[in-house]
PDB file of C-alpha atoms in Angstrom:
ATOM      1  CA  MET A   1     140.393  20.255 101.062  1.00 46.00           C
ATOM      2  CA  SER A   2     141.440  23.443  99.262  1.00 68.00           C
ATOM      3  CA  ASP A   3     144.288  25.558 100.553  1.00 95.00           C
ATOM      4  CA  ASN A   4     143.288  28.694 102.442  1.00 98.00           C
ATOM      5  CA  LEU A   5     144.547  32.067 101.237  1.00 98.00           C
ATOM      6  CA  LEU A   6     144.118  35.462 102.878  1.00 98.00           C
ATOM      7  CA  ILE A   7     144.882  38.546 100.821  1.00 98.00           C
ATOM      8  CA  VAL A   8     145.503  41.873 102.492  1.00 97.00           C
ATOM      9  CA  GLY A   9     143.893  43.991  99.810  1.00 91.00           C
ATOM     10  CA  GLY A  10     141.835  42.160  97.201  1.00 82.00           C
ATOM     11  CA  SER A  11     140.054  44.918  95.323  1.00 88.00           C
ATOM     12  CA  GLY A  12     143.116  46.525  93.735  1.00 94.00           C
ATOM     13  CA  PHE A  13     145.029  45.756  90.557  1.00 97.00           C
ATOM     14  CA  VAL A  14     147.637  43.331  91.892  1.00 97.00           C
ATOM     15  CA  SER A  15     145.613  41.989  94.817  1.00 97.00           C
ATOM     16  CA  GLY A  16     142.572  41.460  92.612  1.00 96.00           C
ATOM     17  CA  THR A  17     144.674  39.540  90.109  1.00 97.00           C
ATOM     18  CA  VAL A  18     146.054  37.329  92.884  1.00 98.00           C
ATOM     19  CA  ALA A  19     142.498  36.717  94.089  1.00 97.00           C
ATOM     20  CA  ARG A  20     141.164  35.761  90.654  1.00 97.00           C
ATOM     21  CA  ARG A  21     144.099  33.454  89.881  1.00 98.00           C
ATOM     22  CA  ALA A  22     143.739  31.779  93.279  1.00 97.00           C
ATOM     23  CA  VAL A  23     139.991  31.217  92.942  1.00 97.00           C
ATOM     24  CA  ALA A  24     140.509  29.778  89.450  1.00 97.00           C
ATOM     25  CA  SER A  25     143.127  27.403  90.884  1.00 96.00           C
ATOM     26  CA  GLY A  26     140.804  26.093  93.580  1.00 97.00           C
ATOM     27  CA  TRP A  27     141.959  28.067  96.599  1.00 97.00           C
ATOM     28  CA  ARG A  28     139.559  29.192  99.322  1.00 97.00           C
ATOM     29  CA  VAL A  29     140.168  32.913  99.297  1.00 98.00           C
ATOM     30  CA  TRP A  30     139.497  35.640 101.852  1.00 98.00           C
ATOM     31  CA  ALA A  31     140.399  39.303 101.410  1.00 97.00           C
ATOM     32  CA  VAL A  32     140.656  42.064 103.983  1.00 97.00           C
ATOM     33  CA  THR A  33     139.438  45.352 102.518  1.00 95.00           C
ATOM     34  CA  ARG A  34     137.747  48.524 103.666  1.00 92.00           C
ATOM     35  CA  GLY A  35     134.663  47.416 101.722  1.00 87.00           C
ATOM     36  CA  ARG A  36     134.659  50.355  99.323  1.00 87.00           C
ATOM     37  CA  LEU A  37     135.177  48.370  96.108  1.00 87.00           C
ATOM     38  CA  PRO A  38     133.791  45.005  94.976  1.00 90.00           C
ATOM     39  CA  LEU A  39     135.931  41.893  95.233  1.00 93.00           C
ATOM     40  CA  PRO A  40     136.354  39.265  92.513  1.00 93.00           C
ATOM     41  CA  ASP A  41     133.754  36.506  92.417  1.00 95.00           C
ATOM     42  CA  GLY A  42     134.396  33.694  94.840  1.00 97.00           C
ATOM     43  CA  VAL A  43     136.305  35.793  97.381  1.00 97.00           C
ATOM     44  CA  ILE A  44     135.079  35.993 100.981  1.00 97.00           C
ATOM     45  CA  THR A  45     135.086  39.565 102.255  1.00 96.00           C
ATOM     46  CA  ILE A  46     136.553  40.605 105.593  1.00 97.00           C
ATOM     47  CA  VAL A  47     135.767  44.279 106.125  1.00 96.00           C
ATOM     48  CA  ALA A  48     138.390  46.077 108.191  1.00 96.00           C
ATOM     49  CA  ASP A  49     140.835  48.962 107.903  1.00 95.00           C
ATOM     50  CA  ARG A  50     144.378  47.828 108.613  1.00 95.00           C
ATOM     51  CA  GLU A  51     145.115  51.204 110.162  1.00 95.00           C
ATOM     52  CA  ASP A  52     143.099  50.002 113.157  1.00 96.00           C
ATOM     53  CA  THR A  53     145.041  46.910 114.202  1.00 96.00           C
ATOM     54  CA  ILE A  54     142.594  45.894 116.911  1.00 97.00           C
ATOM     55  CA  VAL A  55     139.646  45.862 114.524  1.00 97.00           C
ATOM     56  CA  PHE A  56     141.823  44.330 111.778  1.00 97.00           C
ATOM     57  CA  GLU A  57     142.928  41.431 113.995  1.00 98.00           C
ATOM     58  CA  SER A  58     139.468  40.901 115.466  1.00 98.00           C
ATOM     59  CA  ALA A  59     137.835  40.729 112.024  1.00 98.00           C
ATOM     60  CA  ILE A  60     140.370  38.161 110.830  1.00 98.00           C
ATOM     61  CA  ALA A  61     139.996  36.066 113.986  1.00 98.00           C
ATOM     62  CA  SER A  62     136.215  36.078 113.573  1.00 98.00           C
ATOM     63  CA  ALA A  63     136.465  34.994 109.936  1.00 98.00           C
ATOM     64  CA  MET A  64     138.782  32.137 110.864  1.00 98.00           C
ATOM     65  CA  GLN A  65     136.467  30.995 113.642  1.00 97.00           C
ATOM     66  CA  MET A  66     133.493  31.052 111.277  1.00 97.00           C
ATOM     67  CA  ALA A  67     135.438  29.052 108.681  1.00 96.00           C
ATOM     68  CA  GLU A  68     136.742  26.661 111.356  1.00 97.00           C
ATOM     69  CA  ILE A  69     140.381  27.049 110.393  1.00 96.00           C
ATOM     70  CA  ASP A  70     143.266  27.574 112.769  1.00 96.00           C
ATOM     71  CA  ARG A  71     145.734  28.919 110.218  1.00 97.00           C
ATOM     72  CA  PHE A  72     145.807  30.288 106.700  1.00 98.00           C
ATOM     73  CA  ASP A  73     148.139  28.351 104.454  1.00 98.00           C
ATOM     74  CA  LEU A  74     149.232  31.596 102.850  1.00 98.00           C
ATOM     75  CA  VAL A  75     148.794  35.299 103.527  1.00 98.00           C
ATOM     76  CA  ALA A  76     149.654  37.666 100.673  1.00 98.00           C
ATOM     77  CA  ASP A  77     150.183  41.274 101.708  1.00 98.00           C
ATOM     78  CA  CYS A  78     149.699  43.151  98.447  1.00 97.00           C
ATOM     79  CA  ILE A  79     149.370  46.643  99.896  1.00 96.00           C
ATOM     80  CA  GLY A  80     151.862  46.924 102.762  1.00 97.00           C
ATOM     81  CA  TYR A  81     153.652  50.249 102.471  1.00 95.00           C
ATOM     82  CA  ASP A  82     154.754  51.532 105.862  1.00 96.00           C
ATOM     83  CA  ALA A  83     157.027  49.763 108.331  1.00 98.00           C
ATOM     84  CA  GLU A  84     154.037  49.562 110.668  1.00 98.00           C
ATOM     85  CA  ASP A  85     152.279  47.377 108.093  1.00 98.00           C
ATOM     86  CA  ALA A  86     155.045  44.788 108.246  1.00 98.00           C
ATOM     87  CA  VAL A  87     155.051  44.964 112.042  1.00 98.00           C
ATOM     88  CA  GLN A  88     151.311  44.312 111.908  1.00 98.00           C
ATOM     89  CA  ASP A  89     151.789  41.367 109.542  1.00 98.00           C
ATOM     90  CA  VAL A  90     154.088  39.725 112.062  1.00 98.00           C
ATOM     91  CA  SER A  91     151.978  40.442 115.137  1.00 97.00           C
ATOM     92  CA  VAL A  92     148.666  39.397 113.564  1.00 98.00           C
ATOM     93  CA  PHE A  93     149.763  36.457 111.419  1.00 98.00           C
ATOM     94  CA  ARG A  94     152.721  34.817 113.169  1.00 97.00           C
ATOM     95  CA  ARG A  95     150.264  32.410 114.828  1.00 97.00           C
ATOM     96  CA  ARG A  96     147.567  32.553 112.159  1.00 98.00           C
ATOM     97  CA  ALA A  97     149.510  31.838 108.966  1.00 98.00           C
ATOM     98  CA  ARG A  98     151.897  29.166 107.842  1.00 97.00           C
ATOM     99  CA  GLN A  99     153.444  31.519 105.324  1.00 97.00           C
ATOM    100  CA  LEU A 100     153.457  35.204 104.396  1.00 98.00           C
ATOM    101  CA  VAL A 101     154.389  36.628 101.012  1.00 98.00           C
ATOM    102  CA  PHE A 102     155.034  40.359 101.089  1.00 98.00           C
ATOM    103  CA  ILE A 103     154.974  42.217  97.780  1.00 98.00           C
ATOM    104  CA  SER A 104     157.711  44.824  97.840  1.00 98.00           C
ATOM    105  CA  THR A 105     159.138  46.693  94.831  1.00 98.00           C
ATOM    106  CA  ASP A 106     162.262  46.998  92.707  1.00 98.00           C
ATOM    107  CA  PHE A 107     162.348  50.660  93.725  1.00 98.00           C
ATOM    108  CA  VAL A 108     164.088  49.665  96.987  1.00 98.00           C
ATOM    109  CA  PHE A 109     167.437  50.036  95.209  1.00 98.00           C
ATOM    110  CA  ASP A 110     169.337  53.305  95.038  1.00 98.00           C
ATOM    111  CA  PRO A 111     169.132  54.189  91.319  1.00 97.00           C
ATOM    112  CA  ALA A 112     172.659  55.632  91.371  1.00 95.00           C
ATOM    113  CA  HIS A 113     174.225  52.332  92.477  1.00 97.00           C
ATOM    114  CA  ARG A 114     172.440  49.563  90.590  1.00 96.00           C
ATOM    115  CA  ALA A 115     174.092  46.494  89.118  1.00 95.00           C
ATOM    116  CA  PHE A 116     173.244  45.354  85.587  1.00 93.00           C
ATOM    117  CA  PRO A 117     171.574  42.978  85.964  1.00 97.00           C
ATOM    118  CA  GLN A 118     170.608  43.614  89.588  1.00 97.00           C
ATOM    119  CA  GLY A 119     170.415  40.650  91.938  1.00 97.00           C
ATOM    120  CA  GLU A 120     168.575  40.429  95.234  1.00 98.00           C
ATOM    121  CA  VAL A 121     171.384  41.870  97.368  1.00 97.00           C
ATOM    122  CA  SER A 122     172.839  45.351  97.253  1.00 97.00           C
ATOM    123  CA  GLU A 123     174.856  47.607  99.522  1.00 96.00           C
ATOM    124  CA  HIS A 124     172.796  50.563  98.356  1.00 98.00           C
ATOM    125  CA  TYR A 125     169.114  50.910  99.199  1.00 98.00           C
ATOM    126  CA  LEU A 126     166.827  53.919  99.333  1.00 97.00           C
ATOM    127  CA  SER A 127     165.806  55.195 102.756  1.00 95.00           C
ATOM    128  CA  ASP A 128     162.940  57.487 101.779  1.00 95.00           C
ATOM    129  CA  GLY A 129     160.137  57.771  99.256  1.00 96.00           C
ATOM    130  CA  TYR A 130     158.133  54.808  98.008  1.00 97.00           C
ATOM    131  CA  GLY A 131     161.136  52.503  97.631  1.00 98.00           C
ATOM    132  CA  GLY A 132     162.594  53.517 100.968  1.00 98.00           C
ATOM    133  CA  ARG A 133     159.348  52.816 102.785  1.00 98.00           C
ATOM    134  CA  LYS A 134     159.056  49.410 101.151  1.00 98.00           C
ATOM    135  CA  ARG A 135     162.640  48.699 102.214  1.00 98.00           C
ATOM    136  CA  MET A 136     161.707  49.534 105.801  1.00 98.00           C
ATOM    137  CA  CYS A 137     158.940  46.915 105.526  1.00 98.00           C
ATOM    138  CA  GLU A 138     161.493  44.377 104.320  1.00 98.00           C
ATOM    139  CA  LEU A 139     163.781  45.132 107.245  1.00 98.00           C
ATOM    140  CA  GLU A 140     160.964  44.670 109.742  1.00 98.00           C
ATOM    141  CA  LEU A 141     160.311  41.183 108.401  1.00 98.00           C
ATOM    142  CA  MET A 142     164.021  40.398 108.389  1.00 97.00           C
ATOM    143  CA  ASN A 143     164.608  41.555 111.955  1.00 97.00           C
ATOM    144  CA  ARG A 144     161.495  40.394 113.818  1.00 97.00           C
ATOM    145  CA  ASP A 145     160.638  37.072 115.402  1.00 97.00           C
ATOM    146  CA  THR A 146     158.034  35.609 113.047  1.00 97.00           C
ATOM    147  CA  GLY A 147     157.560  32.446 115.073  1.00 94.00           C
ATOM    148  CA  ASP A 148     156.410  29.461 113.020  1.00 92.00           C
ATOM    149  CA  MET A 149     155.329  31.691 110.146  1.00 97.00           C
ATOM    150  CA  ALA A 150     157.628  31.522 107.142  1.00 97.00           C
ATOM    151  CA  TRP A 151     157.980  34.689 105.075  1.00 98.00           C
ATOM    152  CA  THR A 152     159.090  35.500 101.563  1.00 98.00           C
ATOM    153  CA  ILE A 153     159.468  38.837  99.790  1.00 98.00           C
ATOM    154  CA  VAL A 154     159.006  39.423  96.069  1.00 98.00           C
ATOM    155  CA  ARG A 155     160.175  42.609  94.353  1.00 98.00           C
ATOM    156  CA  PRO A 156     158.372  43.161  91.055  1.00 98.00           C
ATOM    157  CA  CYS A 157     159.522  45.527  88.351  1.00 98.00           C
ATOM    158  CA  HIS A 158     156.880  47.599  86.483  1.00 98.00           C
ATOM    159  CA  ILE A 159     153.600  45.659  86.770  1.00 98.00           C
ATOM    160  CA  TYR A 160     151.154  45.823  83.886  1.00 98.00           C
ATOM    161  CA  GLY A 161     148.176  43.952  82.485  1.00 98.00           C
ATOM    162  CA  PRO A 162     144.372  44.005  82.474  1.00 97.00           C
ATOM    163  CA  GLY A 163     143.000  46.077  85.317  1.00 96.00           C
ATOM    164  CA  SER A 164     145.668  48.775  85.209  1.00 97.00           C
ATOM    165  CA  ARG A 165     146.420  51.955  83.305  1.00 98.00           C
ATOM    166  CA  LEU A 166     149.018  51.907  80.549  1.00 98.00           C
ATOM    167  CA  GLY A 167     152.351  53.700  80.582  1.00 98.00           C
ATOM    168  CA  CYS A 168     155.715  52.853  82.133  1.00 98.00           C
ATOM    169  CA  LEU A 169     157.813  56.034  82.090  1.00 97.00           C
ATOM    170  CA  PRO A 170     157.414  59.758  82.789  1.00 98.00           C
ATOM    171  CA  GLU A 171     155.736  61.769  81.353  1.00 97.00           C
ATOM    172  CA  HIS A 172     153.335  59.016  80.334  1.00 98.00           C
ATOM    173  CA  GLY A 173     153.368  56.602  83.244  1.00 98.00           C
ATOM    174  CA  ARG A 174     149.934  55.184  84.140  1.00 98.00           C
ATOM    175  CA  ASP A 175     148.449  57.665  81.657  1.00 98.00           C
ATOM    176  CA  GLU A 176     144.682  57.156  81.482  1.00 97.00           C
ATOM    177  CA  ARG A 177     144.609  58.928  78.110  1.00 98.00           C
ATOM    178  CA  LEU A 178     147.530  57.049  76.555  1.00 98.00           C
ATOM    179  CA  LEU A 179     145.535  55.081  73.986  1.00 98.00           C
ATOM    180  CA  GLU A 180     143.608  58.210  73.060  1.00 98.00           C
ATOM    181  CA  ARG A 181     146.867  60.107  72.587  1.00 98.00           C
ATOM    182  CA  LEU A 182     148.344  57.385  70.383  1.00 98.00           C
ATOM    183  CA  ARG A 183     145.252  57.155  68.207  1.00 98.00           C
ATOM    184  CA  ALA A 184     145.319  60.948  67.779  1.00 98.00           C
ATOM    185  CA  SER A 185     148.997  60.833  66.710  1.00 97.00           C
ATOM    186  CA  GLU A 186     149.982  63.038  69.651  1.00 98.00           C
ATOM    187  CA  THR A 187     153.693  63.327  70.354  1.00 98.00           C
ATOM    188  CA  LEU A 188     154.613  61.533  73.577  1.00 98.00           C
ATOM    189  CA  ARG A 189     157.136  63.237  75.831  1.00 98.00           C
ATOM    190  CA  LEU A 190     159.410  60.560  77.274  1.00 98.00           C
ATOM    191  CA  VAL A 191     162.201  61.378  79.687  1.00 98.00           C
ATOM    192  CA  GLY A 192     165.524  60.391  78.184  1.00 98.00           C
ATOM    193  CA  GLY A 193     163.703  59.522  74.976  1.00 98.00           C
ATOM    194  CA  GLY A 194     162.563  56.316  76.650  1.00 98.00           C
ATOM    195  CA  HIS A 195     165.993  54.684  76.400  1.00 97.00           C
ATOM    196  CA  PHE A 196     166.057  53.283  79.929  1.00 98.00           C
ATOM    197  CA  LEU A 197     165.938  49.487  80.049  1.00 98.00           C
ATOM    198  CA  GLN A 198     163.340  47.644  82.076  1.00 97.00           C
ATOM    199  CA  GLN A 199     161.594  44.271  82.467  1.00 98.00           C
ATOM    200  CA  PRO A 200     157.848  44.741  82.918  1.00 98.00           C
ATOM    201  CA  ILE A 201     155.997  41.832  84.536  1.00 98.00           C
ATOM    202  CA  VAL A 202     152.367  41.046  83.739  1.00 98.00           C
ATOM    203  CA  ALA A 203     150.236  40.885  86.883  1.00 98.00           C
ATOM    204  CA  ARG A 204     149.083  37.306  86.382  1.00 98.00           C
ATOM    205  CA  ASP A 205     152.693  36.059  86.265  1.00 98.00           C
ATOM    206  CA  LEU A 206     153.364  37.875  89.523  1.00 98.00           C
ATOM    207  CA  ALA A 207     150.209  36.360  91.028  1.00 98.00           C
ATOM    208  CA  ASP A 208     151.244  32.863  89.959  1.00 98.00           C
ATOM    209  CA  LEU A 209     154.656  33.403  91.536  1.00 98.00           C
ATOM    210  CA  VAL A 210     153.022  34.400  94.819  1.00 98.00           C
ATOM    211  CA  LEU A 211     150.773  31.339  94.813  1.00 98.00           C
ATOM    212  CA  ALA A 212     153.628  29.007  93.850  1.00 97.00           C
ATOM    213  CA  SER A 213     155.449  30.057  97.024  1.00 96.00           C
ATOM    214  CA  ALA A 214     152.819  28.375  99.196  1.00 95.00           C
ATOM    215  CA  GLY A 215     154.005  25.406 101.190  1.00 94.00           C
ATOM    216  CA  ARG A 216     157.633  26.180 100.453  1.00 94.00           C
ATOM    217  CA  THR A 217     159.103  26.464 103.918  1.00 90.00           C
ATOM    218  CA  ASP A 218     162.527  26.402 102.263  1.00 96.00           C
ATOM    219  CA  LEU A 219     161.753  29.906 100.995  1.00 97.00           C
ATOM    220  CA  ASN A 220     161.617  31.285 104.529  1.00 97.00           C
ATOM    221  CA  GLY A 221     163.602  34.490 104.717  1.00 98.00           C
ATOM    222  CA  ARG A 222     164.195  34.661 100.973  1.00 98.00           C
ATOM    223  CA  ILE A 223     163.824  37.699  98.727  1.00 98.00           C
ATOM    224  CA  PHE A 224     163.264  37.357  94.990  1.00 98.00           C
ATOM    225  CA  GLN A 225     163.372  39.802  92.123  1.00 98.00           C
ATOM    226  CA  ALA A 226     160.272  39.419  89.934  1.00 98.00           C
ATOM    227  CA  ALA A 227     160.523  40.668  86.363  1.00 98.00           C
ATOM    228  CA  GLY A 228     159.272  39.674  82.943  1.00 98.00           C
ATOM    229  CA  PRO A 229     161.123  37.737  80.231  1.00 98.00           C
ATOM    230  CA  ASP A 230     161.755  40.743  77.958  1.00 98.00           C
ATOM    231  CA  VAL A 231     164.430  43.358  78.593  1.00 98.00           C
ATOM    232  CA  VAL A 232     163.413  46.358  76.513  1.00 98.00           C
ATOM    233  CA  GLU A 233     164.001  50.055  76.202  1.00 98.00           C
ATOM    234  CA  SER A 234     161.016  51.850  77.680  1.00 98.00           C
ATOM    235  CA  VAL A 235     160.301  53.403  74.281  1.00 98.00           C
ATOM    236  CA  THR A 236     159.791  49.866  72.946  1.00 98.00           C
ATOM    237  CA  TYR A 237     156.856  49.502  75.341  1.00 98.00           C
ATOM    238  CA  TYR A 238     155.182  52.477  73.635  1.00 98.00           C
ATOM    239  CA  ARG A 239     156.179  51.241  70.175  1.00 98.00           C
ATOM    240  CA  ILE A 240     154.445  47.917  70.875  1.00 98.00           C
ATOM    241  CA  LEU A 241     151.293  49.796  71.843  1.00 98.00           C
ATOM    242  CA  ALA A 242     151.427  51.820  68.629  1.00 98.00           C
ATOM    243  CA  ASP A 243     151.852  48.629  66.614  1.00 98.00           C
ATOM    244  CA  ILE A 244     148.851  47.041  68.350  1.00 98.00           C
ATOM    245  CA  LEU A 245     146.758  50.092  67.433  1.00 98.00           C
ATOM    246  CA  GLY A 246     148.181  50.280  63.920  1.00 98.00           C
ATOM    247  CA  VAL A 247     149.403  53.866  64.352  1.00 98.00           C
ATOM    248  CA  SER A 248     152.726  55.688  64.114  1.00 98.00           C
ATOM    249  CA  LEU A 249     154.668  56.540  67.246  1.00 98.00           C
ATOM    250  CA  HIS A 250     155.902  60.093  67.729  1.00 98.00           C
ATOM    251  CA  ILE A 251     158.377  60.758  70.541  1.00 98.00           C
ATOM    252  CA  GLU A 252     159.850  63.957  71.954  1.00 98.00           C
ATOM    253  CA  GLU A 253     162.824  63.489  74.243  1.00 98.00           C
ATOM    254  CA  VAL A 254     162.664  65.250  77.604  1.00 98.00           C
ATOM    255  CA  PRO A 255     166.195  65.829  78.981  1.00 98.00           C
ATOM    256  CA  VAL A 256     166.793  63.714  82.078  1.00 98.00           C
ATOM    257  CA  ASP A 257     168.586  66.433  84.059  1.00 97.00           C
ATOM    258  CA  GLU A 258     165.885  68.947  83.276  1.00 97.00           C
ATOM    259  CA  TYR A 259     163.123  66.603  84.383  1.00 98.00           C
ATOM    260  CA  LEU A 260     164.929  65.535  87.557  1.00 97.00           C
ATOM    261  CA  ALA A 261     165.507  69.151  88.551  1.00 97.00           C
ATOM    262  CA  ASP A 262     161.736  69.615  88.711  1.00 97.00           C
ATOM    263  CA  ASN A 263     160.879  66.045  89.817  1.00 97.00           C
ATOM    264  CA  PRO A 264     163.684  64.659  92.024  1.00 95.00           C
ATOM    265  CA  GLY A 265     161.403  61.904  93.301  1.00 94.00           C
ATOM    266  CA  ALA A 266     161.285  60.386  89.812  1.00 96.00           C
ATOM    267  CA  ALA A 267     164.910  59.178  89.976  1.00 96.00           C
ATOM    268  CA  PRO A 268     163.975  55.502  90.579  1.00 96.00           C
ATOM    269  CA  PHE A 269     162.135  55.507  87.231  1.00 96.00           C
ATOM    270  CA  LEU A 270     165.037  57.050  85.355  1.00 97.00           C
ATOM    271  CA  CYS A 271     167.593  54.287  85.430  1.00 97.00           C
ATOM    272  CA  HIS A 272     168.042  50.852  83.910  1.00 98.00           C
ATOM    273  CA  ARG A 273     165.794  48.395  85.766  1.00 98.00           C
ATOM    274  CA  ILE A 274     166.985  44.940  84.708  1.00 97.00           C
ATOM    275  CA  TYR A 275     167.277  41.925  86.965  1.00 98.00           C
ATOM    276  CA  ASP A 276     169.034  38.625  87.483  1.00 97.00           C
ATOM    277  CA  LEU A 277     166.287  36.006  87.895  1.00 97.00           C
ATOM    278  CA  ALA A 278     168.660  33.115  88.610  1.00 97.00           C
ATOM    279  CA  ALA A 279     167.455  32.875  92.214  1.00 97.00           C
ATOM    280  CA  LEU A 280     163.877  32.274  91.041  1.00 97.00           C
ATOM    281  CA  ARG A 281     164.974  29.499  88.714  1.00 96.00           C
ATOM    282  CA  GLU A 282     167.277  27.887  91.264  1.00 97.00           C
ATOM    283  CA  ALA A 283     164.447  27.842  93.813  1.00 98.00           C
ATOM    284  CA  GLY A 284     162.176  26.066  91.348  1.00 97.00           C
ATOM    285  CA  LEU A 285     159.743  28.976  91.238  1.00 97.00           C
ATOM    286  CA  PRO A 286     157.989  29.872  87.984  1.00 95.00           C
ATOM    287  CA  SER A 287     159.934  32.472  86.030  1.00 93.00           C
ATOM    288  CA  PRO A 288     157.533  35.048  84.564  1.00 97.00           C
ATOM    289  CA  ALA A 289     157.152  34.026  80.932  1.00 97.00           C
ATOM    290  CA  THR A 290     154.460  36.178  79.298  1.00 98.00           C
ATOM    291  CA  PRO A 291     156.016  38.169  76.417  1.00 98.00           C
ATOM    292  CA  LEU A 292     155.546  41.912  76.743  1.00 98.00           C
ATOM    293  CA  ALA A 293     153.737  42.152  73.397  1.00 98.00           C
ATOM    294  CA  VAL A 294     151.236  39.493  74.470  1.00 98.00           C
ATOM    295  CA  GLY A 295     150.527  41.080  77.841  1.00 98.00           C
ATOM    296  CA  LEU A 296     150.148  44.560  76.370  1.00 98.00           C
ATOM    297  CA  ALA A 297     147.731  43.276  73.723  1.00 98.00           C
ATOM    298  CA  GLU A 298     145.601  41.813  76.494  1.00 98.00           C
ATOM    299  CA  GLN A 299     145.692  45.078  78.405  1.00 98.00           C
ATOM    300  CA  VAL A 300     144.717  47.124  75.349  1.00 98.00           C
ATOM    301  CA  GLU A 301     141.806  44.752  74.701  1.00 98.00           C
ATOM    302  CA  ASP A 302     140.726  45.102  78.324  1.00 97.00           C
ATOM    303  CA  LEU A 303     140.730  48.897  78.034  1.00 96.00           C
ATOM    304  CA  ALA A 304     138.951  48.984  74.679  1.00 87.00           C
TER     305      ALA A 304
END
């Protein structure tokens, strides 16, 4: 019998990639969504809004009863953002899932106190903003009684690939017109000239890492950095795109201090984001291996 996977999300970029990779690997896949967007083929829809925990839990219980399963082998929370989401994961799934994987973010670290490369543990975490809220989710999982449910946290760096917009750095992060700008030989304004280091991870490698965690009770309580194989300056990301298109790259440097004065919330983007992946390897989990140039070529083709 196939393993049973429940995805909280399912219609988004990362969650949809997890769903497609799971279906292709033979999993039985359910996804809890608000029903506003279509799910990948082969995914069973559970319509519920997680902001209403009673309805959320009831819909999941009904789906399990209909499928005649007492537990999901794996629950992947791809959209948890507030501490209340992690609290909900524990309360709803501690008796309904053998394992939970929570997708956090590398933005949990205070950008002013990063190590190079950064491991899983730091004395300096953010307490507000996107990274701070994800860190609060992590702490809820760490400090609550999860019963027989094992949990694992993964912290991806910049996630890219088919299904997402291109761009990894202000002022051209997730820029829907990026390919158009490059083809028109527009000058791209990159903060710091794009000289910050990072390790983008293609979404399918992240999805495969999530799925490979299933059945690994030895990963209970573990946190893993998730980053790609290439450490590059952010400007190299844009240079690869220009090479794929066969155009010249034109860059204007935006001073970091000037940009931060107007956009203080952008600080987590404006630092070196490079990671020690030794823990992944030592745990026998698949290290993300897709070269950046290969993944970006696939994304450009998808957007063409």
